[in-house]
C-alpha angles and dihedrals in degrees: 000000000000144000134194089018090050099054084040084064100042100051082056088049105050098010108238134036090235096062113131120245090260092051115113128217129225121293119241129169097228088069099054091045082059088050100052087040095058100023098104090044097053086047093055096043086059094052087057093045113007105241113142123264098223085052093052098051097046091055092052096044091047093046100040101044073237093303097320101092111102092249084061113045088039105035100025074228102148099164106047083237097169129225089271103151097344134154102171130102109297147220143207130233143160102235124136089341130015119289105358127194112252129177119248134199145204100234132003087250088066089048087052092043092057092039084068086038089054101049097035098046089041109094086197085075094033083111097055096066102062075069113105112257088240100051094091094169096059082050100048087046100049093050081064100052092039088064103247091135129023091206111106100217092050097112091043080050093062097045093051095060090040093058099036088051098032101235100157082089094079103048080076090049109140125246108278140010115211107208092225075096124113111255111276116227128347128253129202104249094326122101113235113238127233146199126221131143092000085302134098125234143189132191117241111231130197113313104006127135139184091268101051095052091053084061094055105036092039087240121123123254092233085056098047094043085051095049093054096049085236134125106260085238089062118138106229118210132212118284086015101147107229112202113218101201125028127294125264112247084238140007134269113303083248083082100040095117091020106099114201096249094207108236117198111290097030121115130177098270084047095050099043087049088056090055097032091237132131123269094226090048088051095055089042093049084060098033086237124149125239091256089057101131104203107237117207106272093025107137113215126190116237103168 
């Protein structure tokens, strides 16, 4: 959605503003840790839309200086989506003109979530989505000539990432993730973010607690703690999933007629986390009372 920064960033990225669509930018490994970090979360996004998830991610990674620029780190806002009829919370910015208005979010899953709005509501990009999901090249080009981005070389920009990290990969990804998976990628400091059950997820590791992941994610600690049905004084442990948004009332269609046989160690919070539903919706689902204590065998419908 920018200009002269966005230019500014793409010449860094590709290295000059004349490369040819199949041309590559530098590698760097700041851009991959913000990959692995969102990858799940651009996947998901285009199961919902459709939008590419190379696409996604390039324009994230372009906009956002991979999460550095001051949009970013104030506003959560990854995409320089403006304050275009808009009603959120907002942000200021020098652009094209002095101090405009920019939208802000709460979390960067929220940017992500009205990227896909944005694209998906605008008639202006209602072409772009008879494209296949894996021609990213049809995709780059016709944000361009939709108008997302005034800089000339911004399709050639795309391509560019795409090609360099190789992001075309995930516009084939499969269906659904299930978060029993080991964790995919690693990311410096940062937790990598993950889809399962039209929710995102991370794993806890050593020392974290609820506040400093809302540090981190840009969602409170009092949020995180009540999605995940927990006391905000909680001590997480490591490999604990922590839900950022609030739980589905039952699990993906794939277990309609799969009941949870409990197997020994598992209690009600532990099963409604494996299937990201709500506690209360799990014991309803049973009719089954708060003081229920899960026996080895038992079946229990999630779905």
């Amino acid at each position: 959605m920018k200009t002269f920064k966005t230019l500014l960033i793409a010449a860094i990225l590709v290295g000059s503003a004349s490369l040819s669509a199949s041309a590559q930018s530098p590698w760097n490994q700041r851009y991959q840790d913000y990959i692995n970090r969102y990858k799940d979360v651009a996947i998901q996004e285009m199961q919902r839309y459709g939008i590419p998830a190379s696409i996604t991610l390039a324009q994230g990674l372009l906009e956002s200086g991979a999460g550095q620029s001051e949009l970013c780190r104030k506003g959560n806002n990854h995409f320089g989506i403006k304050c275009h009829e808009w009603s959120g919370r907002t942000i200021y910015h020098d652009d094209d003109e002095s101090q405009e208005c920019f939208r802000a979010y709460n979390s960067a899953l929220e940017s992500f979530e009205d990227h896909s709005r944005f694209l998906a509501e605008k008639p202006r990009y209602k072409r772009l989505f008879s494209l296949s999901r894996t021609d990213y090249k049809g995709w780059a080009r016709g944000l361009k000539e939709c108008g997302y981005a005034t800089n000339p070389q911004y399709a050639n920009s795309l391509i560019g990432i795409i090609e360099t990290y190789q992001l075309h990969q995930y516009d084939r990804a499969a269906g659904r993730h299930h978060h029993t998976g080991g964790v995919a990628g690693s990311v410096v400091n940062e937790h990598p973010i993950h889809a399962y059950n039209k929710n995102f997820y991370l794993y806890a590791r050593s020392g974290d607690t609820f506040k400093s992941l809302a540090a981190e994610t840009g969602v409170s600690a009092r949020r995180l703690a009540r999605y995940n049905e927990l006391d905000r004084k909680h001590q997480l442990s490591e490999g604990e999933v922590v839900y950022l948004e609030k739980k589905q009332t039952r699990a993906l269609k794939d277990f309609k007629n799969r009941p949870h046989v409990v197997r020994a160690g598992d209690s009600m919070h532990s099963i409604a986390q494996m299937y990201g539903i709500r506690l209360k919706s799990l014991y309803q689902k049973n009719g089954l009372s708060p003081d229920y204590m899960p026996r080895v065998g038992d079946r229990l419908r999630v779905y």
